[in-house]
mmCIF file with all atom_site columns, N, CA and C in Angstrom:
data_model
loop_
_atom_site.group_PDB
_atom_site.id
_atom_site.type_symbol
_atom_site.label_atom_id
_atom_site.label_alt_id
_atom_site.label_comp_id
_atom_site.label_asym_id
_atom_site.label_entity_id
_atom_site.label_seq_id
_atom_site.pdbx_PDB_ins_code
_atom_site.Cartn_x
_atom_site.Cartn_y
_atom_site.Cartn_z
_atom_site.occupancy
_atom_site.B_iso_or_equiv
_atom_site.pdbx_formal_charge
_atom_site.auth_seq_id
_atom_site.auth_comp_id
_atom_site.auth_asym_id
_atom_site.auth_atom_id
_atom_site.pdbx_PDB_model_num
ATOM 1   N N  . MET A 1 1  ? 29.730  -0.773 -10.075 1.00 50.00 ? 1  MET A N  1
ATOM 2   C CA . MET A 1 1  ? 28.533  -0.008 -9.801  1.00 50.00 ? 1  MET A CA 1
ATOM 3   C C  . MET A 1 1  ? 27.311  -0.903 -10.018 1.00 50.00 ? 1  MET A C  1
ATOM 4   N N  . PRO A 1 2  ? 26.428  -1.007 -9.018  1.00 53.00 ? 2  PRO A N  1
ATOM 5   C CA . PRO A 1 2  ? 25.267  -1.879 -9.168  1.00 53.00 ? 2  PRO A CA 1
ATOM 6   C C  . PRO A 1 2  ? 24.269  -1.311 -10.167 1.00 53.00 ? 2  PRO A C  1
ATOM 7   N N  . THR A 1 3  ? 23.576  -2.196 -10.839 1.00 53.00 ? 3  THR A N  1
ATOM 8   C CA . THR A 1 3  ? 22.544  -1.761 -11.775 1.00 53.00 ? 3  THR A CA 1
ATOM 9   C C  . THR A 1 3  ? 21.214  -1.680 -11.035 1.00 53.00 ? 3  THR A C  1
ATOM 10  N N  . LEU A 1 4  ? 20.429  -0.711 -11.400 1.00 45.00 ? 4  LEU A N  1
ATOM 11  C CA . LEU A 1 4  ? 19.112  -0.558 -10.789 1.00 45.00 ? 4  LEU A CA 1
ATOM 12  C C  . LEU A 1 4  ? 18.102  -1.367 -11.575 1.00 45.00 ? 4  LEU A C  1
ATOM 13  N N  . ARG A 1 5  ? 17.307  -2.114 -10.860 1.00 54.00 ? 5  ARG A N  1
ATOM 14  C CA . ARG A 1 5  ? 16.260  -2.894 -11.503 1.00 54.00 ? 5  ARG A CA 1
ATOM 15  C C  . ARG A 1 5  ? 14.911  -2.342 -11.088 1.00 54.00 ? 5  ARG A C  1
ATOM 16  N N  . LYS A 1 6  ? 14.012  -2.334 -12.019 1.00 58.00 ? 6  LYS A N  1
ATOM 17  C CA . LYS A 1 6  ? 12.654  -1.888 -11.713 1.00 58.00 ? 6  LYS A CA 1
ATOM 18  C C  . LYS A 1 6  ? 11.966  -2.991 -10.916 1.00 58.00 ? 6  LYS A C  1
ATOM 19  N N  . ARG A 1 7  ? 11.386  -2.616 -9.805  1.00 64.00 ? 7  ARG A N  1
ATOM 20  C CA . ARG A 1 7  ? 10.687  -3.595 -8.980  1.00 64.00 ? 7  ARG A CA 1
ATOM 21  C C  . ARG A 1 7  ? 9.327   -3.892 -9.585  1.00 64.00 ? 7  ARG A C  1
ATOM 22  N N  . SER A 1 8  ? 8.885   -5.100 -9.374  1.00 75.00 ? 8  SER A N  1
ATOM 23  C CA . SER A 1 8  ? 7.557   -5.454 -9.858  1.00 75.00 ? 8  SER A CA 1
ATOM 24  C C  . SER A 1 8  ? 6.505   -4.829 -8.945  1.00 75.00 ? 8  SER A C  1
ATOM 25  N N  . ARG A 1 9  ? 5.313   -4.821 -9.425  1.00 78.00 ? 9  ARG A N  1
ATOM 26  C CA . ARG A 1 9  ? 4.198   -4.245 -8.667  1.00 78.00 ? 9  ARG A CA 1
ATOM 27  C C  . ARG A 1 9  ? 3.978   -5.055 -7.385  1.00 78.00 ? 9  ARG A C  1
ATOM 28  N N  . PRO A 1 10 ? 3.736   -4.390 -6.268  1.00 82.00 ? 10 PRO A N  1
ATOM 29  C CA . PRO A 1 10 ? 3.476   -5.118 -5.017  1.00 82.00 ? 10 PRO A CA 1
ATOM 30  C C  . PRO A 1 10 ? 2.219   -5.977 -5.119  1.00 82.00 ? 10 PRO A C  1
ATOM 31  N N  . ASP A 1 11 ? 2.103   -6.909 -4.226  1.00 84.00 ? 11 ASP A N  1
ATOM 32  C CA . ASP A 1 11 ? 0.936   -7.780 -4.154  1.00 84.00 ? 11 ASP A CA 1
ATOM 33  C C  . ASP A 1 11 ? -0.326  -6.923 -4.082  1.00 84.00 ? 11 ASP A C  1
ATOM 34  N N  . THR A 1 12 ? -1.327  -7.264 -4.869  1.00 88.00 ? 12 THR A N  1
ATOM 35  C CA . THR A 1 12 ? -2.557  -6.464 -4.887  1.00 88.00 ? 12 THR A CA 1
ATOM 36  C C  . THR A 1 12 ? -3.576  -6.932 -3.845  1.00 88.00 ? 12 THR A C  1
ATOM 37  N N  . ARG A 1 13 ? -3.225  -7.949 -3.066  1.00 94.00 ? 13 ARG A N  1
ATOM 38  C CA . ARG A 1 13 ? -4.140  -8.439 -2.030  1.00 94.00 ? 13 ARG A CA 1
ATOM 39  C C  . ARG A 1 13 ? -3.771  -7.952 -0.640  1.00 94.00 ? 13 ARG A C  1
ATOM 40  N N  . PHE A 1 14 ? -2.468  -7.722 -0.418  1.00 95.00 ? 14 PHE A N  1
ATOM 41  C CA . PHE A 1 14 ? -1.981  -7.370 0.914   1.00 95.00 ? 14 PHE A CA 1
ATOM 42  C C  . PHE A 1 14 ? -1.103  -6.132 0.860   1.00 95.00 ? 14 PHE A C  1
ATOM 43  N N  . ILE A 1 15 ? -1.090  -5.367 1.936   1.00 97.00 ? 15 ILE A N  1
ATOM 44  C CA . ILE A 1 15 ? -0.209  -4.209 2.057   1.00 97.00 ? 15 ILE A CA 1
ATOM 45  C C  . ILE A 1 15 ? 0.808   -4.513 3.148   1.00 97.00 ? 15 ILE A C  1
ATOM 46  N N  . ASP A 1 16 ? 2.071   -4.555 2.755   1.00 96.00 ? 16 ASP A N  1
ATOM 47  C CA . ASP A 1 16 ? 3.163   -4.813 3.694   1.00 96.00 ? 16 ASP A CA 1
ATOM 48  C C  . ASP A 1 16 ? 3.741   -3.475 4.135   1.00 96.00 ? 16 ASP A C  1
ATOM 49  N N  . ILE A 1 17 ? 3.384   -3.031 5.338   1.00 96.00 ? 17 ILE A N  1
ATOM 50  C CA . ILE A 1 17 ? 3.845   -1.721 5.802   1.00 96.00 ? 17 ILE A CA 1
ATOM 51  C C  . ILE A 1 17 ? 5.320   -1.729 6.190   1.00 96.00 ? 17 ILE A C  1
ATOM 52  N N  . GLU A 1 18 ? 5.942   -2.898 6.218   1.00 96.00 ? 18 GLU A N  1
ATOM 53  C CA . GLU A 1 18 ? 7.380   -2.988 6.483   1.00 96.00 ? 18 GLU A CA 1
ATOM 54  C C  . GLU A 1 18 ? 8.186   -2.806 5.196   1.00 96.00 ? 18 GLU A C  1
ATOM 55  N N  . ASP A 1 19 ? 7.534   -2.913 4.050   1.00 95.00 ? 19 ASP A N  1
ATOM 56  C CA . ASP A 1 19 ? 8.181   -2.751 2.744   1.00 95.00 ? 19 ASP A CA 1
ATOM 57  C C  . ASP A 1 19 ? 7.936   -1.317 2.273   1.00 95.00 ? 19 ASP A C  1
ATOM 58  N N  . GLU A 1 20 ? 8.973   -0.493 2.325   1.00 95.00 ? 20 GLU A N  1
ATOM 59  C CA . GLU A 1 20 ? 8.819   0.931  1.993   1.00 95.00 ? 20 GLU A CA 1
ATOM 60  C C  . GLU A 1 20 ? 8.303   1.138  0.572   1.00 95.00 ? 20 GLU A C  1
ATOM 61  N N  . TYR A 1 21 ? 8.790   0.331  -0.379  1.00 95.00 ? 21 TYR A N  1
ATOM 62  C CA . TYR A 1 21 ? 8.330   0.445  -1.764  1.00 95.00 ? 21 TYR A CA 1
ATOM 63  C C  . TYR A 1 21 ? 6.825   0.182  -1.847  1.00 95.00 ? 21 TYR A C  1
ATOM 64  N N  . ALA A 1 22 ? 6.363   -0.880 -1.185  1.00 94.00 ? 22 ALA A N  1
ATOM 65  C CA . ALA A 1 22 ? 4.937   -1.217 -1.207  1.00 94.00 ? 22 ALA A CA 1
ATOM 66  C C  . ALA A 1 22 ? 4.111   -0.132 -0.518  1.00 94.00 ? 22 ALA A C  1
ATOM 67  N N  . LEU A 1 23 ? 4.621   0.384  0.567   1.00 95.00 ? 23 LEU A N  1
ATOM 68  C CA . LEU A 1 23 ? 3.916   1.434  1.301   1.00 95.00 ? 23 LEU A CA 1
ATOM 69  C C  . LEU A 1 23 ? 3.739   2.682  0.439   1.00 95.00 ? 23 LEU A C  1
ATOM 70  N N  . ILE A 1 24 ? 4.787   3.086  -0.242  1.00 95.00 ? 24 ILE A N  1
ATOM 71  C CA . ILE A 1 24 ? 4.714   4.255  -1.128  1.00 95.00 ? 24 ILE A CA 1
ATOM 72  C C  . ILE A 1 24 ? 3.785   3.969  -2.310  1.00 95.00 ? 24 ILE A C  1
ATOM 73  N N  . PHE A 1 25 ? 3.886   2.767  -2.873  1.00 95.00 ? 25 PHE A N  1
ATOM 74  C CA . PHE A 1 25 ? 3.017   2.380  -3.986  1.00 95.00 ? 25 PHE A CA 1
ATOM 75  C C  . PHE A 1 25 ? 1.548   2.524  -3.588  1.00 95.00 ? 25 PHE A C  1
ATOM 76  N N  . TRP A 1 26 ? 1.180   1.960  -2.428  1.00 95.00 ? 26 TRP A N  1
ATOM 77  C CA . TRP A 1 26 ? -0.216  1.995  -2.011  1.00 95.00 ? 26 TRP A CA 1
ATOM 78  C C  . TRP A 1 26 ? -0.675  3.393  -1.639  1.00 95.00 ? 26 TRP A C  1
ATOM 79  N N  . ALA A 1 27 ? 0.206   4.188  -1.075  1.00 96.00 ? 27 ALA A N  1
ATOM 80  C CA . ALA A 1 27 ? -0.148  5.578  -0.763  1.00 96.00 ? 27 ALA A CA 1
ATOM 81  C C  . ALA A 1 27 ? -0.484  6.334  -2.043  1.00 96.00 ? 27 ALA A C  1
ATOM 82  N N  . LYS A 1 28 ? 0.312   6.127  -3.084  1.00 95.00 ? 28 LYS A N  1
ATOM 83  C CA . LYS A 1 28 ? 0.037   6.784  -4.373  1.00 95.00 ? 28 LYS A CA 1
ATOM 84  C C  . LYS A 1 28 ? -1.218  6.206  -5.017  1.00 95.00 ? 28 LYS A C  1
ATOM 85  N N  . GLU A 1 29 ? -1.341  4.896  -4.983  1.00 93.00 ? 29 GLU A N  1
ATOM 86  C CA . GLU A 1 29 ? -2.484  4.220  -5.607  1.00 93.00 ? 29 GLU A CA 1
ATOM 87  C C  . GLU A 1 29 ? -3.816  4.668  -4.988  1.00 93.00 ? 29 GLU A C  1
ATOM 88  N N  . LEU A 1 30 ? -3.819  4.855  -3.675  1.00 93.00 ? 30 LEU A N  1
ATOM 89  C CA . LEU A 1 30 ? -5.049  5.223  -2.972  1.00 93.00 ? 30 LEU A CA 1
ATOM 90  C C  . LEU A 1 30 ? -5.149  6.719  -2.691  1.00 93.00 ? 30 LEU A C  1
ATOM 91  N N  . ASP A 1 31 ? -4.144  7.457  -3.119  1.00 94.00 ? 31 ASP A N  1
ATOM 92  C CA . ASP A 1 31 ? -4.110  8.917  -2.972  1.00 94.00 ? 31 ASP A CA 1
ATOM 93  C C  . ASP A 1 31 ? -4.289  9.365  -1.516  1.00 94.00 ? 31 ASP A C  1
ATOM 94  N N  . VAL A 1 32 ? -3.523  8.720  -0.641  1.00 96.00 ? 32 VAL A N  1
ATOM 95  C CA . VAL A 1 32 ? -3.493  9.081  0.782   1.00 96.00 ? 32 VAL A CA 1
ATOM 96  C C  . VAL A 1 32 ? -2.042  9.061  1.247   1.00 96.00 ? 32 VAL A C  1
ATOM 97  N N  . SER A 1 33 ? -1.796  9.552  2.436   1.00 97.00 ? 33 SER A N  1
ATOM 98  C CA . SER A 1 33 ? -0.430  9.566  2.963   1.00 97.00 ? 33 SER A CA 1
ATOM 99  C C  . SER A 1 33 ? -0.004  8.167  3.414   1.00 97.00 ? 33 SER A C  1
ATOM 100 N N  . THR A 1 34 ? 1.303   7.968  3.494   1.00 98.00 ? 34 THR A N  1
ATOM 101 C CA . THR A 1 34 ? 1.813   6.689  3.992   1.00 98.00 ? 34 THR A CA 1
ATOM 102 C C  . THR A 1 34 ? 1.395   6.488  5.446   1.00 98.00 ? 34 THR A C  1
ATOM 103 N N  . LYS A 1 35 ? 1.287   7.559  6.192   1.00 97.00 ? 35 LYS A N  1
ATOM 104 C CA . LYS A 1 35 ? 0.856   7.465  7.593   1.00 97.00 ? 35 LYS A CA 1
ATOM 105 C C  . LYS A 1 35 ? -0.569  6.920  7.685   1.00 97.00 ? 35 LYS A C  1
ATOM 106 N N  . LYS A 1 36 ? -1.453  7.383  6.791   1.00 97.00 ? 36 LYS A N  1
ATOM 107 C CA . LYS A 1 36 ? -2.831  6.881  6.787   1.00 97.00 ? 36 LYS A CA 1
ATOM 108 C C  . LYS A 1 36 ? -2.870  5.401  6.410   1.00 97.00 ? 36 LYS A C  1
ATOM 109 N N  . ILE A 1 37 ? -2.023  5.005  5.466   1.00 98.00 ? 37 ILE A N  1
ATOM 110 C CA . ILE A 1 37 ? -1.945  3.587  5.089   1.00 98.00 ? 37 ILE A CA 1
ATOM 111 C C  . ILE A 1 37 ? -1.520  2.763  6.302   1.00 98.00 ? 37 ILE A C  1
ATOM 112 N N  . LYS A 1 38 ? -0.445  3.180  6.964   1.00 98.00 ? 38 LYS A N  1
ATOM 113 C CA . LYS A 1 38 ? 0.048   2.448  8.141   1.00 98.00 ? 38 LYS A CA 1
ATOM 114 C C  . LYS A 1 38 ? -1.031  2.346  9.212   1.00 98.00 ? 38 LYS A C  1
ATOM 115 N N  . ASN A 1 39 ? -1.679  3.451  9.519   1.00 97.00 ? 39 ASN A N  1
ATOM 116 C CA . ASN A 1 39 ? -2.717  3.449  10.553  1.00 97.00 ? 39 ASN A CA 1
ATOM 117 C C  . ASN A 1 39 ? -3.878  2.532  10.187  1.00 97.00 ? 39 ASN A C  1
ATOM 118 N N  . ALA A 1 40 ? -4.273  2.537  8.930   1.00 97.00 ? 40 ALA A N  1
ATOM 119 C CA . ALA A 1 40 ? -5.375  1.680  8.486   1.00 97.00 ? 40 ALA A CA 1
ATOM 120 C C  . ALA A 1 40 ? -4.989  0.204  8.582   1.00 97.00 ? 40 ALA A C  1
ATOM 121 N N  . VAL A 1 41 ? -3.775  -0.130 8.159   1.00 98.00 ? 41 VAL A N  1
ATOM 122 C CA . VAL A 1 41 ? -3.315  -1.523 8.238   1.00 98.00 ? 41 VAL A CA 1
ATOM 123 C C  . VAL A 1 41 ? -3.249  -1.974 9.698   1.00 98.00 ? 41 VAL A C  1
ATOM 124 N N  . LEU A 1 42 ? -2.753  -1.119 10.563  1.00 97.00 ? 42 LEU A N  1
ATOM 125 C CA . LEU A 1 42 ? -2.688  -1.474 11.985  1.00 97.00 ? 42 LEU A CA 1
ATOM 126 C C  . LEU A 1 42 ? -4.083  -1.640 12.588  1.00 97.00 ? 42 LEU A C  1
ATOM 127 N N  . ALA A 1 43 ? -5.060  -0.909 12.074  1.00 96.00 ? 43 ALA A N  1
ATOM 128 C CA . ALA A 1 43 ? -6.424  -0.977 12.599  1.00 96.00 ? 43 ALA A CA 1
ATOM 129 C C  . ALA A 1 43 ? -7.204  -2.181 12.078  1.00 96.00 ? 43 ALA A C  1
ATOM 130 N N  . VAL A 1 44 ? -7.063  -2.489 10.768  1.00 97.00 ? 44 VAL A N  1
ATOM 131 C CA . VAL A 1 44 ? -7.921  -3.523 10.171  1.00 97.00 ? 44 VAL A CA 1
ATOM 132 C C  . VAL A 1 44 ? -7.169  -4.705 9.580   1.00 97.00 ? 44 VAL A C  1
ATOM 133 N N  . GLY A 1 45 ? -5.852  -4.646 9.554   1.00 98.00 ? 45 GLY A N  1
ATOM 134 C CA . GLY A 1 45 ? -5.071  -5.729 8.973   1.00 98.00 ? 45 GLY A CA 1
ATOM 135 C C  . GLY A 1 45 ? -4.594  -5.383 7.574   1.00 98.00 ? 45 GLY A C  1
ATOM 136 N N  . PRO A 1 46 ? -3.800  -6.271 6.963   1.00 98.00 ? 46 PRO A N  1
ATOM 137 C CA . PRO A 1 46 ? -3.130  -5.959 5.708   1.00 98.00 ? 46 PRO A CA 1
ATOM 138 C C  . PRO A 1 46 ? -3.926  -6.187 4.420   1.00 98.00 ? 46 PRO A C  1
ATOM 139 N N  . LEU A 1 47 ? -5.132  -6.705 4.496   1.00 97.00 ? 47 LEU A N  1
ATOM 140 C CA . LEU A 1 47 ? -5.898  -6.940 3.267   1.00 97.00 ? 47 LEU A CA 1
ATOM 141 C C  . LEU A 1 47 ? -6.288  -5.615 2.616   1.00 97.00 ? 47 LEU A C  1
ATOM 142 N N  . VAL A 1 48 ? -5.989  -5.492 1.334   1.00 96.00 ? 48 VAL A N  1
ATOM 143 C CA . VAL A 1 48 ? -6.269  -4.250 0.604   1.00 96.00 ? 48 VAL A CA 1
ATOM 144 C C  . VAL A 1 48 ? -7.748  -3.891 0.680   1.00 96.00 ? 48 VAL A C  1
ATOM 145 N N  . ILE A 1 49 ? -8.614  -4.855 0.539   1.00 95.00 ? 49 ILE A N  1
ATOM 146 C CA . ILE A 1 49 ? -10.054 -4.582 0.558   1.00 95.00 ? 49 ILE A CA 1
ATOM 147 C C  . ILE A 1 49 ? -10.476 -3.966 1.891   1.00 95.00 ? 49 ILE A C  1
ATOM 148 N N  . ASP A 1 50 ? -9.917  -4.464 2.993   1.00 97.00 ? 50 ASP A N  1
ATOM 149 C CA . ASP A 1 50 ? -10.253 -3.917 4.314   1.00 97.00 ? 50 ASP A CA 1
ATOM 150 C C  . ASP A 1 50 ? -9.689  -2.514 4.498   1.00 97.00 ? 50 ASP A C  1
ATOM 151 N N  . VAL A 1 51 ? -8.470  -2.307 4.010   1.00 97.00 ? 51 VAL A N  1
ATOM 152 C CA . VAL A 1 51 ? -7.839  -0.987 4.121   1.00 97.00 ? 51 VAL A CA 1
ATOM 153 C C  . VAL A 1 51 ? -8.613  0.036  3.301   1.00 97.00 ? 51 VAL A C  1
ATOM 154 N N  . THR A 1 52 ? -9.015  -0.327 2.083   1.00 95.00 ? 52 THR A N  1
ATOM 155 C CA . THR A 1 52 ? -9.754  0.622  1.246   1.00 95.00 ? 52 THR A CA 1
ATOM 156 C C  . THR A 1 52 ? -11.114 0.947  1.861   1.00 95.00 ? 52 THR A C  1
ATOM 157 N N  . ARG A 1 53 ? -11.743 -0.033 2.479   1.00 95.00 ? 53 ARG A N  1
ATOM 158 C CA . ARG A 1 53 ? -13.017 0.240  3.166   1.00 95.00 ? 53 ARG A CA 1
ATOM 159 C C  . ARG A 1 53 ? -12.799 1.192  4.333   1.00 95.00 ? 53 ARG A C  1
ATOM 160 N N  . ARG A 1 54 ? -11.733 0.970  5.079   1.00 95.00 ? 54 ARG A N  1
ATOM 161 C CA . ARG A 1 54 ? -11.416 1.830  6.228   1.00 95.00 ? 54 ARG A CA 1
ATOM 162 C C  . ARG A 1 54 ? -11.169 3.265  5.769   1.00 95.00 ? 54 ARG A C  1
ATOM 163 N N  . LEU A 1 55 ? -10.442 3.399  4.647   1.00 95.00 ? 55 LEU A N  1
ATOM 164 C CA . LEU A 1 55 ? -10.108 4.729  4.136   1.00 95.00 ? 55 LEU A CA 1
ATOM 165 C C  . LEU A 1 55 ? -11.210 5.307  3.249   1.00 95.00 ? 55 LEU A C  1
ATOM 166 N N  . LYS A 1 56 ? -12.208 4.476  2.927   1.00 89.00 ? 56 LYS A N  1
ATOM 167 C CA . LYS A 1 56 ? -13.315 4.880  2.054   1.00 89.00 ? 56 LYS A CA 1
ATOM 168 C C  . LYS A 1 56 ? -12.824 5.382  0.694   1.00 89.00 ? 56 LYS A C  1
ATOM 169 N N  . VAL A 1 57 ? -11.927 4.601  0.098   1.00 73.00 ? 57 VAL A N  1
ATOM 170 C CA . VAL A 1 57 ? -11.415 4.916  -1.235  1.00 73.00 ? 57 VAL A CA 1
ATOM 171 C C  . VAL A 1 57 ? -11.518 3.673  -2.110  1.00 73.00 ? 57 VAL A C  1
ATOM 172 N N  . LYS A 1 58 ? -11.478 3.880  -3.419  1.00 67.00 ? 58 LYS A N  1
ATOM 173 C CA . LYS A 1 58 ? -11.501 2.773  -4.366  1.00 67.00 ? 58 LYS A CA 1
ATOM 174 C C  . LYS A 1 58 ? -10.147 2.681  -5.053  1.00 67.00 ? 58 LYS A C  1
ATOM 175 N N  . PRO A 1 59 ? -9.535  1.484  -5.057  1.00 63.00 ? 59 PRO A N  1
ATOM 176 C CA . PRO A 1 59 ? -8.281  1.341  -5.801  1.00 63.00 ? 59 PRO A CA 1
ATOM 177 C C  . PRO A 1 59 ? -8.549  1.443  -7.293  1.00 63.00 ? 59 PRO A C  1
ATOM 178 N N  . GLU A 1 60 ? -7.578  1.941  -8.034  1.00 63.00 ? 60 GLU A N  1
ATOM 179 C CA . GLU A 1 60 ? -7.763  2.138  -9.477  1.00 63.00 ? 60 GLU A CA 1
ATOM 180 C C  . GLU A 1 60 ? -7.096  1.057  -10.308 1.00 63.00 ? 60 GLU A C  1
ATOM 181 N N  . PHE A 1 61 ? -6.991  -0.148 -9.802  1.00 57.00 ? 61 PHE A N  1
ATOM 182 C CA . PHE A 1 61 ? -6.365  -1.222 -10.583 1.00 57.00 ? 61 PHE A CA 1
ATOM 183 C C  . PHE A 1 61 ? -7.382  -2.203 -11.055 1.00 57.00 ? 61 PHE A C  1
#
């Protein structure tokens, strides 16, 4: 039986929408849906600062 390991925190500079763990992390961190995260990344690119500006939210880290 495989052991479960806790994943480290995703990169705080970029949002990888192909990484489900990172996508869920950022959705919770920014208090928006994963769909909004994906749409924002597709619109402005993967930089967290650009995504937060697009969504008009402040990260809490």
